[in-house]
Coordinates of C-alpha atoms in Angstrom, one line a residue:
Chain A
M19 CA 109.0 79.3 90.5
Q20 CA 105.4 79.0 90.9
D21 CA 103.4 81.2 93.0
N22 CA 100.9 79.8 94.9
H23 CA 99.4 82.6 95.9
S24 CA 98.4 84.3 92.3
I25 CA 95.2 84.3 90.4
G26 CA 96.5 82.7 87.8
I27 CA 95.4 82.7 84.2
V28 CA 93.3 85.5 83.6
A29 CA 91.0 86.8 80.8
A30 CA 89.5 90.1 80.1
Q31 CA 85.8 90.2 79.1
K32 CA 83.8 93.0 77.8
A33 CA 80.4 94.2 78.8
H34 CA 78.5 96.8 76.2
F35 CA 75.6 99.1 77.1
N36 CA 72.9 100.3 75.4
A37 CA 71.2 102.7 77.0
P38 CA 72.6 106.4 75.8
L39 CA 74.6 107.4 79.3
T40 CA 74.0 111.5 80.0
L41 CA 77.7 113.0 82.0
K42 CA 78.2 115.8 83.7
S43 CA 79.3 118.2 80.7
G44 CA 75.7 117.4 79.5
A45 CA 77.7 115.8 76.5
V46 CA 75.8 112.2 76.0
L47 CA 77.0 109.0 74.8
P48 CA 75.3 106.7 72.9
Q49 CA 76.4 104.0 73.6
F50 CA 79.5 102.4 75.3
E51 CA 81.9 99.5 76.2
L52 CA 83.6 98.5 78.8
V53 CA 86.2 95.3 79.4
Y54 CA 86.4 94.0 82.9
E55 CA 87.6 91.2 84.7
T56 CA 86.9 89.1 87.7
Y57 CA 88.6 87.8 89.8
G58 CA 87.6 84.8 92.9
T59 CA 83.7 83.5 92.5
L60 CA 80.2 85.1 93.2
N61 CA 79.1 84.1 95.9
A62 CA 74.9 82.9 96.1
E63 CA 73.9 86.0 98.3
K64 CA 75.8 88.3 95.7
S65 CA 77.3 89.6 98.9
N66 CA 80.8 89.3 98.7
A67 CA 81.9 91.9 95.5
V68 CA 84.8 93.8 95.4
L69 CA 85.3 96.3 93.0
I70 CA 88.9 97.9 92.2
C71 CA 89.4 101.4 90.8
H72 CA 92.1 102.2 89.4
A73 CA 93.6 105.2 88.8
L74 CA 95.6 107.3 86.3
S75 CA 97.0 105.2 83.8
G76 CA 95.4 101.6 85.7
N77 CA 93.6 99.5 83.6
H78 CA 90.8 96.1 84.4
H79 CA 94.3 93.6 84.8
V80 CA 93.9 94.2 87.5
A81 CA 95.8 90.9 89.0
G82 CA 96.5 87.3 87.3
K83 CA 98.8 86.3 83.9
Y84 CA 96.8 86.2 80.3
T85 CA 99.3 83.4 79.4
E86 CA 102.1 80.9 81.3
T87 CA 104.5 83.0 80.1
D88 CA 103.4 86.5 80.3
K89 CA 105.9 88.1 81.7
N90 CA 103.8 91.0 83.6
A91 CA 100.7 89.9 85.8
G92 CA 98.2 92.4 86.6
W93 CA 99.2 96.2 87.8
W94 CA 97.5 95.2 91.6
D95 CA 98.9 91.5 92.3
N96 CA 100.2 91.7 95.3
L97 CA 97.0 92.4 97.5
I98 CA 94.4 89.9 95.4
G99 CA 94.3 86.2 95.0
P100 CA 94.0 83.6 96.8
N101 CA 95.3 84.2 100.8
K102 CA 96.1 87.4 99.5
P103 CA 95.2 90.6 101.4
L104 CA 93.0 91.0 99.4
D105 CA 91.3 86.5 99.0
T106 CA 90.1 85.9 96.7
N107 CA 88.6 82.5 97.9
K108 CA 86.3 84.9 100.2
F109 CA 86.0 87.9 97.7
F110 CA 84.3 88.4 93.9
V111 CA 87.0 90.8 92.8
I112 CA 85.9 92.9 89.7
G113 CA 88.7 95.7 87.9
L114 CA 87.2 98.1 85.2
N115 CA 88.9 99.9 82.5
N116 CA 87.0 103.6 83.2
L117 CA 85.0 105.2 80.5
G118 CA 87.8 107.0 78.2
G119 CA 90.3 104.9 79.0
C120 CA 92.4 102.9 75.9
H121 CA 92.6 99.3 77.4
G122 CA 89.7 97.9 75.5
S123 CA 86.7 100.2 76.9
T124 CA 84.8 102.7 75.2
G125 CA 87.4 105.9 74.6
P126 CA 88.5 108.7 72.0
A127 CA 90.2 106.0 69.9
S128 CA 87.1 103.8 69.6
L129 CA 85.2 104.5 67.0
N130 CA 82.0 107.2 67.1
P131 CA 79.2 105.7 66.1
A132 CA 78.1 108.7 64.2
T133 CA 80.4 108.8 61.8
N134 CA 82.1 105.8 62.1
Q135 CA 85.8 107.2 62.8
P136 CA 87.7 108.0 66.1
W137 CA 86.2 109.9 68.2
G138 CA 89.5 112.1 69.2
S139 CA 88.5 115.1 69.7
Q140 CA 85.2 115.0 69.8
F141 CA 85.2 112.5 73.1
P142 CA 84.0 114.2 75.8
V143 CA 86.2 115.1 78.6
L144 CA 84.7 113.0 81.8
T145 CA 84.2 113.3 85.6
V146 CA 85.1 111.1 88.1
E147 CA 81.4 111.5 88.6
D148 CA 80.6 109.4 84.9
W149 CA 82.9 106.8 85.8
V150 CA 81.0 105.6 88.7
N151 CA 77.5 106.2 87.3
S152 CA 78.9 104.1 84.1
Q153 CA 80.9 101.5 86.5
A154 CA 76.9 101.0 88.5
M155 CA 75.8 100.0 85.0
L156 CA 78.1 97.7 85.0
M157 CA 77.5 95.9 88.6
D158 CA 73.2 95.9 87.2
Y159 CA 74.7 93.9 84.5
L160 CA 77.0 91.9 86.7
G161 CA 73.8 91.2 89.1
I162 CA 75.3 92.8 91.7
Q163 CA 72.8 95.4 93.9
Q164 CA 75.3 95.6 96.5
L165 CA 79.6 95.7 96.9
A166 CA 80.9 94.7 100.1
A167 CA 84.0 96.9 99.3
V168 CA 84.7 99.7 96.3
V169 CA 88.7 99.8 96.5
G170 CA 91.1 102.4 95.4
G171 CA 94.3 104.1 95.1
S172 CA 94.8 107.6 93.9
L173 CA 92.6 108.7 91.6
G174 CA 91.1 106.0 92.1
G175 CA 90.4 106.5 95.8
M176 CA 87.9 109.3 94.7
Q177 CA 85.6 106.5 92.9
A178 CA 85.7 104.8 96.0
L179 CA 84.8 107.6 98.2
Q180 CA 82.5 108.9 94.6
W181 CA 80.8 105.7 95.0
T182 CA 79.5 106.3 98.8
L183 CA 78.2 109.7 98.1
A184 CA 76.2 108.7 95.3
Y185 CA 75.4 105.1 95.9
K186 CA 75.3 104.8 99.7
D187 CA 73.3 102.2 99.7
R188 CA 75.7 99.5 97.4
V189 CA 78.8 99.9 98.6
R190 CA 79.2 98.7 103.0
H191 CA 82.6 99.5 102.6
A192 CA 85.2 101.8 100.8
L193 CA 89.0 101.6 101.2
V194 CA 90.4 105.6 100.2
I195 CA 94.1 105.4 99.5
A196 CA 96.2 108.0 99.7
S197 CA 93.9 109.6 97.7
A198 CA 93.3 112.9 98.8
P199 CA 89.2 114.9 98.8
N200 CA 90.1 117.2 96.1
L201 CA 93.0 118.3 94.0
T202 CA 95.4 121.2 95.4
A203 CA 96.6 124.3 93.2
Q204 CA 100.0 122.8 93.2
N205 CA 98.6 119.3 91.9
M206 CA 96.6 120.6 89.4
A207 CA 99.8 122.2 87.9
F208 CA 101.3 119.3 87.2
N209 CA 98.2 118.2 85.4
E210 CA 98.6 121.7 83.3
V211 CA 102.4 120.9 82.1
A212 CA 101.6 117.1 81.3
R213 CA 98.4 118.3 79.5
Q214 CA 100.5 121.3 77.7
A215 CA 103.3 118.8 77.1
I216 CA 100.9 117.1 74.9
I217 CA 98.7 119.7 73.0
T218 CA 101.8 121.5 72.1
D219 CA 103.5 118.4 70.4
P220 CA 103.1 119.0 66.6
E221 CA 101.7 115.7 66.1
F222 CA 98.4 115.9 68.2
H223 CA 96.1 117.5 65.3
G224 CA 94.0 118.8 67.9
G225 CA 93.6 115.8 69.4
D226 CA 92.9 114.5 66.3
Y227 CA 96.0 112.8 65.0
Y228 CA 94.2 109.2 64.6
A229 CA 93.4 110.3 60.8
H230 CA 97.2 111.5 60.7
G231 CA 98.2 108.0 61.6
V232 CA 101.0 109.5 63.8
V233 CA 100.4 109.6 67.7
P234 CA 101.9 112.5 70.2
R235 CA 104.7 110.3 71.3
R236 CA 107.1 114.0 73.0
G237 CA 104.0 115.3 74.3
L238 CA 103.2 111.9 76.0
R239 CA 106.6 111.0 77.0
I240 CA 107.1 114.4 78.7
A241 CA 103.9 114.3 80.6
R242 CA 104.6 110.3 82.0
M243 CA 108.0 111.8 82.8
L244 CA 107.1 114.3 84.8
G245 CA 104.7 112.5 87.0
H246 CA 106.9 109.9 87.4
I247 CA 109.4 112.8 89.3
T248 CA 106.3 113.4 91.3
Y249 CA 105.2 110.0 92.6
L250 CA 108.1 109.2 94.1
S251 CA 110.0 111.2 96.8
D252 CA 113.0 113.0 97.1
D253 CA 114.5 110.1 99.5
A254 CA 113.3 107.4 97.2
M255 CA 114.9 108.8 94.3
G256 CA 118.1 109.2 96.0
E257 CA 118.2 106.5 97.2
K258 CA 117.6 104.7 93.8
F259 CA 119.9 106.9 91.1
G260 CA 121.2 109.5 93.3
R261 CA 123.9 110.6 91.1
K262 CA 125.0 108.1 90.3
L263 CA 126.5 108.4 86.4
R264 CA 126.0 105.4 83.7
T265 CA 129.6 105.3 82.3
G266 CA 131.1 106.2 85.3
E267 CA 132.0 109.6 83.7
I268 CA 130.6 113.0 83.0
K269 CA 130.6 113.7 78.7
Y270 CA 129.9 117.5 78.9
S271 CA 126.8 116.0 76.6
F272 CA 122.6 116.3 77.0
D273 CA 123.2 112.4 76.2
V274 CA 121.7 110.3 79.2
E275 CA 124.3 110.9 81.8
F276 CA 122.9 110.8 84.9
E277 CA 121.0 107.0 86.5
M278 CA 117.7 109.0 87.2
E279 CA 118.1 110.6 83.4
S280 CA 117.8 107.0 82.0
Y281 CA 114.6 106.1 84.3
L282 CA 112.4 108.9 83.3
R283 CA 113.6 108.6 79.8
Y284 CA 113.1 104.7 79.5
Q285 CA 109.4 105.3 81.7
G286 CA 108.4 107.9 78.9
D287 CA 109.4 105.7 76.3
K288 CA 106.8 102.3 78.1
F289 CA 104.2 104.5 78.2
A290 CA 104.5 107.0 74.9
G291 CA 104.1 103.6 73.4
E292 CA 101.2 101.8 74.8
F293 CA 99.2 104.7 76.7
D294 CA 96.8 106.5 74.6
A295 CA 97.3 111.4 74.8
N296 CA 93.8 111.9 75.0
T297 CA 92.7 109.7 77.6
Y298 CA 96.0 111.3 79.2
L299 CA 94.5 114.5 79.5
R300 CA 90.4 113.1 80.7
M301 CA 92.0 111.3 83.3
T302 CA 94.3 114.4 84.6
R303 CA 90.6 116.5 83.8
A304 CA 88.4 114.2 85.8
L305 CA 91.2 114.3 88.3
D306 CA 91.1 118.3 87.9
Y307 CA 87.4 118.2 88.6
Y308 CA 86.8 116.0 91.5
D309 CA 84.9 118.1 94.4
P310 CA 82.8 116.8 95.9
A311 CA 82.3 119.7 99.2
L312 CA 81.7 122.5 95.9
P313 CA 78.0 122.0 96.1
F314 CA 77.9 122.4 99.3
G315 CA 80.2 125.8 99.9
G316 CA 83.6 123.6 100.5
D317 CA 82.1 121.7 103.3
L318 CA 83.3 118.3 103.4
S319 CA 81.6 118.0 106.6
A320 CA 78.5 118.8 104.6
A321 CA 79.0 116.6 101.9
F322 CA 79.6 113.7 104.0
K323 CA 76.4 114.0 105.9
Q324 CA 74.4 111.1 103.8
V325 CA 77.1 108.8 103.9
S326 CA 76.8 105.5 105.3
A327 CA 79.3 102.9 103.9
E328 CA 82.1 102.4 106.7
F329 CA 85.9 104.0 105.7
L330 CA 89.1 102.5 105.7
V331 CA 91.9 105.5 104.9
L332 CA 95.2 105.2 104.5
S333 CA 97.8 107.4 103.3
F334 CA 102.1 107.3 103.1
T335 CA 103.6 109.2 104.6
S336 CA 106.2 110.5 102.0
D337 CA 103.7 110.6 100.0
W338 CA 103.7 114.6 98.7
R339 CA 101.9 114.8 95.4
F340 CA 98.8 113.1 97.9
S341 CA 100.1 114.5 101.1
P342 CA 99.1 112.8 104.5
A343 CA 97.1 116.3 105.4
R344 CA 94.8 115.0 102.8
S345 CA 93.7 111.8 103.4
R346 CA 92.7 113.6 107.4
E347 CA 91.0 115.7 105.6
I348 CA 88.9 112.8 105.1
V349 CA 88.4 111.9 107.8
K350 CA 87.9 114.7 110.2
A351 CA 85.0 115.0 107.4
L352 CA 83.4 111.6 108.5
L353 CA 84.0 112.3 112.2
D354 CA 82.3 115.0 112.3
N355 CA 79.9 113.1 111.6
E356 CA 80.2 110.2 113.6
R357 CA 81.2 107.4 110.8
T358 CA 83.3 104.6 111.1
V359 CA 85.7 105.3 109.9
S360 CA 89.6 103.9 110.9
Y361 CA 92.8 105.5 109.5
A362 CA 97.1 104.6 109.3
E363 CA 99.6 107.2 108.2
V364 CA 101.8 104.4 106.8
T365 CA 105.0 105.3 106.9
A366 CA 106.8 104.2 103.6
A367 CA 109.9 105.4 102.1
H368 CA 108.1 105.8 98.4
G369 CA 106.2 108.5 97.9
H370 CA 102.8 108.4 95.7
D371 CA 103.6 105.1 94.9
A372 CA 104.0 103.3 98.1
F373 CA 100.0 102.3 97.7
L374 CA 101.1 99.9 94.9
M375 CA 104.4 98.3 96.9
P376 CA 103.4 95.2 98.8
D377 CA 104.8 97.5 102.4
Q378 CA 104.3 94.4 105.2
H379 CA 102.4 96.3 107.5
Y380 CA 100.8 98.4 105.4
H381 CA 99.7 94.8 103.6
D382 CA 99.1 93.6 107.1
I383 CA 96.3 96.8 107.2
L384 CA 94.6 95.9 104.5
R385 CA 94.5 92.4 104.9
A386 CA 93.1 92.9 108.9
Y387 CA 90.3 95.7 107.6
L388 CA 89.0 93.0 104.7
S389 CA 88.9 89.9 106.9
N390 CA 86.8 91.9 109.4
I391 CA 84.6 92.3 106.8
E392 CA 80.8 90.0 106.3
V393 CA 80.3 88.4 103.1
Chain B
M22 CA 99.6 84.9 126.7
Q23 CA 96.5 83.1 126.5
A24 CA 93.7 84.4 124.5
T25 CA 90.1 84.4 124.5
T26 CA 88.0 84.8 121.6
Q27 CA 84.6 87.1 121.9
N28 CA 82.6 87.8 118.7
N29 CA 86.0 87.1 116.2
V30 CA 88.1 90.2 119.0
N31 CA 91.0 88.8 121.0
I32 CA 91.1 89.9 124.8
T33 CA 94.2 88.7 125.9
N34 CA 93.5 88.3 129.8
S35 CA 96.1 88.9 131.2
T36 CA 95.0 92.6 129.7
L37 CA 91.5 92.3 132.0
Q38 CA 93.5 91.2 134.8
F39 CA 95.2 93.9 135.7
R40 CA 93.2 97.3 134.0
Q41 CA 91.1 97.3 137.4
D42 CA 90.5 100.8 135.7
F43 CA 87.9 99.4 133.2
A44 CA 85.0 99.3 135.4
I45 CA 85.7 101.6 137.1
I46 CA 86.0 103.6 133.4
A47 CA 82.8 101.6 132.4
N48 CA 80.7 103.6 135.6
W49 CA 82.0 106.5 134.9
V50 CA 81.0 106.5 131.3
K51 CA 77.0 107.1 129.2
F52 CA 75.0 104.0 128.1
G53 CA 75.3 104.3 124.8
S54 CA 77.6 107.5 124.7
K55 CA 80.5 108.3 122.1
V56 CA 83.8 108.4 123.6
L57 CA 87.4 108.8 122.9
D58 CA 90.1 106.9 123.7
L59 CA 93.3 108.3 123.5
G60 CA 96.8 106.1 123.0
C61 CA 94.1 103.1 123.6
G62 CA 96.3 100.5 122.4
D63 CA 95.6 97.5 121.0
G64 CA 92.2 98.4 121.6
A65 CA 91.2 96.7 124.7
L66 CA 89.2 99.2 126.5
L67 CA 87.5 100.9 123.8
Q68 CA 86.4 96.9 122.8
F69 CA 85.5 96.4 126.7
L70 CA 83.2 100.0 126.5
R71 CA 81.5 99.0 122.7
T72 CA 80.3 95.2 124.5
G73 CA 79.2 96.7 128.2
M74 CA 77.8 100.0 127.1
E75 CA 77.5 99.7 124.2
V76 CA 78.9 103.0 123.2
K77 CA 80.3 104.8 120.0
G78 CA 84.1 104.9 120.4
Y79 CA 86.6 105.6 118.1
G80 CA 90.7 105.4 119.4
V81 CA 94.0 107.6 118.6
E82 CA 97.2 105.1 118.6
K83 CA 100.0 106.6 117.0
N84 CA 102.2 102.9 117.0
D85 CA 101.8 100.9 114.2
A86 CA 101.7 97.6 116.0
N87 CA 99.5 98.9 118.5
W88 CA 97.4 100.7 115.9
L89 CA 97.3 96.9 113.6
A90 CA 95.8 95.1 116.9
C91 CA 93.1 97.5 117.4
M92 CA 91.9 97.6 114.3
K93 CA 92.2 94.1 114.2
N94 CA 89.9 94.1 117.3
G95 CA 87.0 96.2 115.6
S96 CA 87.6 99.2 116.6
N97 CA 87.4 102.8 115.0
V98 CA 91.0 104.0 115.0
I99 CA 93.5 107.1 114.1
Q100 CA 96.6 107.2 113.3
M101 CA 98.5 110.1 114.4
D102 CA 101.0 111.6 117.4
L103 CA 99.1 112.9 121.0
E104 CA 101.5 115.5 120.8
E105 CA 100.2 117.5 117.9
G106 CA 97.1 118.0 119.9
L107 CA 93.5 116.9 118.3
S108 CA 93.3 119.3 115.4
G109 CA 91.4 116.4 113.6
F110 CA 87.9 116.8 116.2
E111 CA 85.7 119.4 117.0
N112 CA 85.2 121.0 120.0
Q113 CA 82.5 118.9 122.2
S114 CA 82.2 116.2 119.7
F115 CA 82.5 113.3 122.9
D116 CA 80.3 112.7 125.2
T117 CA 84.5 111.2 126.9
V118 CA 87.2 111.7 126.1
I119 CA 89.4 108.8 127.7
L120 CA 93.5 108.9 128.5
S121 CA 94.5 105.7 130.2
Q122 CA 97.8 105.7 131.9
T123 CA 99.7 107.6 129.3
L124 CA 99.4 111.9 130.2
Q125 CA 103.0 110.6 132.2
A126 CA 104.5 110.1 129.0
M127 CA 103.4 113.0 127.1
H128 CA 105.5 115.7 126.8
H129 CA 102.8 118.4 125.7
T130 CA 100.9 117.3 129.5
E131 CA 99.5 120.7 129.7
E132 CA 98.0 120.8 126.5
I133 CA 96.4 117.3 125.7
V134 CA 94.7 118.4 129.5
L135 CA 93.6 121.6 127.4
E136 CA 92.9 119.4 124.0
M137 CA 90.5 116.7 125.0
L138 CA 88.3 119.2 127.7
R139 CA 87.8 121.1 124.2
V140 CA 87.3 118.5 122.2
G141 CA 85.1 116.2 125.6
R142 CA 81.8 117.4 127.6
E143 CA 83.5 115.1 130.0
V144 CA 87.4 114.3 130.3
I145 CA 88.7 110.9 132.7
V146 CA 92.4 110.9 133.2
T147 CA 94.1 107.9 134.9
F148 CA 97.8 107.9 135.9
P149 CA 100.6 106.0 138.1
N150 CA 100.7 107.8 141.3
F151 CA 104.7 108.6 141.9
G152 CA 104.1 109.3 145.8
Y153 CA 102.7 106.1 146.3
W154 CA 104.4 104.5 149.9
R155 CA 105.8 101.8 148.1
N156 CA 107.6 104.6 145.3
R157 CA 108.9 107.2 148.5
V158 CA 110.9 104.2 150.1
Q159 CA 113.0 102.8 146.6
I160 CA 113.7 107.3 146.5
L161 CA 114.3 107.1 150.2
T162 CA 116.9 104.1 150.0
G163 CA 118.8 105.4 146.6
N164 CA 116.4 104.4 143.8
M165 CA 114.3 105.2 141.0
P166 CA 110.6 103.7 141.6
V167 CA 110.2 100.4 139.3
S168 CA 107.5 98.4 140.1
K169 CA 104.1 96.8 138.4
A170 CA 103.1 99.8 137.4
L171 CA 106.4 101.3 136.7
P172 CA 108.2 98.9 134.9
Y173 CA 110.5 101.1 133.1
Q174 CA 114.5 101.3 134.3
W175 CA 115.1 105.1 134.5
Y176 CA 116.9 105.1 131.2
D177 CA 114.5 103.3 129.0
T178 CA 111.7 105.1 130.9
P179 CA 108.7 106.7 128.1
N180 CA 107.3 108.4 131.9
V181 CA 108.4 112.0 131.4
H182 CA 105.8 113.8 133.2
L183 CA 105.0 111.8 137.2
C184 CA 103.4 113.5 139.2
T185 CA 101.6 112.7 142.5
I186 CA 97.6 113.2 143.0
N187 CA 98.7 116.6 145.9
D188 CA 99.9 117.8 142.5
F189 CA 96.9 116.5 139.3
D190 CA 94.3 118.3 142.4
Q191 CA 97.1 121.4 142.0
F192 CA 97.8 121.8 138.1
C193 CA 93.0 121.4 137.9
K194 CA 93.0 124.3 140.5
N195 CA 95.4 126.0 138.4
H196 CA 93.7 125.4 135.2
K197 CA 90.0 125.6 136.3
I198 CA 89.3 122.0 135.5
S199 CA 86.5 120.7 137.9
I200 CA 86.5 117.4 139.1
L201 CA 83.9 115.7 139.1
E202 CA 84.9 111.9 140.6
R203 CA 88.1 111.1 141.9
K204 CA 89.0 107.4 142.6
V205 CA 92.3 106.0 143.8
L206 CA 93.5 102.3 143.7
T207 CA 96.0 99.8 145.0
E208 CA 95.5 96.6 143.5
G209 CA 92.1 97.0 142.2
A210 CA 90.8 97.9 146.2
E211 CA 89.4 101.4 146.2
V212 CA 92.2 103.8 148.9
S213 CA 90.1 106.6 151.0
V214 CA 92.2 107.0 153.4
M215 CA 95.5 109.1 152.5
P216 CA 95.2 108.3 148.4
N217 CA 98.3 109.9 148.2
L218 CA 100.4 108.0 149.8
L219 CA 98.3 104.8 149.8
G220 CA 97.6 104.8 146.3
N221 CA 99.3 103.6 143.2
L222 CA 96.7 103.7 140.0
A223 CA 94.7 107.8 140.5
M224 CA 91.4 108.8 138.2
Y225 CA 89.6 111.5 137.6
R226 CA 86.8 111.8 135.8
L227 CA 87.1 116.2 135.0
K228 CA 85.1 119.2 133.5
S229 CA 85.6 122.2 132.4
H230 CA 85.1 124.8 134.7

């Protein structure tokens, strides 16, 4: 069936940066590439650009399809397109693959120009700040001085926050969805288990598995299975799988017996076949490290004093990995500074995954907020 | 319902007609001040104060549909449940905190008034006066009052803490709350004689002692 609101066929582009980028860790990337996609048309005033920041496993393919027969559209296709909540008739939308990614931007699997071998373990650890700096360089490259909005969910929401802190004159609106001002110990603990699954896989080879012609599939698979448990709520898992057995009877084995196991194994296998373990390690570390209040003694309100963007902050009632309470911390810091902010707690059963779902009220909120933005 | 459009903002005519209290609230709010409207509904009051008084306004609304309408009206709106207090707001961080015709539907009535006085330098509370003579007549004839100000049946009303002007005066006295000003309206006109009998809508401007 033809989707009249689809952006249609899209193609990725690549931007090359020859200037060295000094990272927060002190490491320097001598040069790098960012792969990105754009949807809609940049207006003459260049005032209608919206940047989409991706989360842990996302990439630049946010909307549309690569071919007519492409089975899957971009990861946020339900949001972006002509007459969709993020309307490409009005906005020029940019999606990119973050630095360190594994979908075309320079990352651990790319060749290190100094050795002509894959970076592997030598690829630096990245931070949200580094990503936003490289995103600003991409905006320079595209000739965009100021973004109408930055939109991100989860780890993407942290990047949207960081834009308003690091480039306050370059962003007018931030849409921070299912995110947090930093991770709690429990949240970081999930990341640590995921990393340990990867690092202790015998085929990890200290991160230099490319040279051995193997990938730490088992570790990556377990990391992803764990992630999926935390992205869903107990209720959503109960409703989706309950205690359903695949064959209807207990077999007294350790094979896939429950539907839930089948789902987790499928998701784990799929992910392990297409994602790079070194990228996964770095994405989770970026999550762990982000803490804009740290230089202000933990005082988020003090950190937000300099912010001038307008905010929409959204959370989902059943999201326990990035709970509404964490979003309310962001809202409080903005209120303390008398910033322009609206906050909604969307009733949703899907847990953290809800931010990717086409829930009617959720999309109504985004549509209303985005249509109020002047370009 | 007919809608008029001003600066891309929709205000329904009916809202403006029936909310005669808006003009008095606007008189009690300082020009360019910072205002928090609790239970802000579709944001009509905030919109009124923003255009007329250039206030920096925030609304608090729990209901999804109201929240969305308020955001569409261009107001800052925070979704939260007033019954849980105002923990996201600092002490004395607003010039005025408003609770317009919502007090009677609150479960934690005492707590919300005290929370408002904590957050706001001044507080405006309005509520339907249960002591209004038409309510008394309906009770005398043996029925729970139903009127334009109290448009619900006993079995579907959200109102759980209805009070009279005398009751609220006493409440303020007991809690050492200063009444800076009190106005009582019936059909939009001010009532000065026997307000607890003749007044339909009670409006208070309050401050901590």
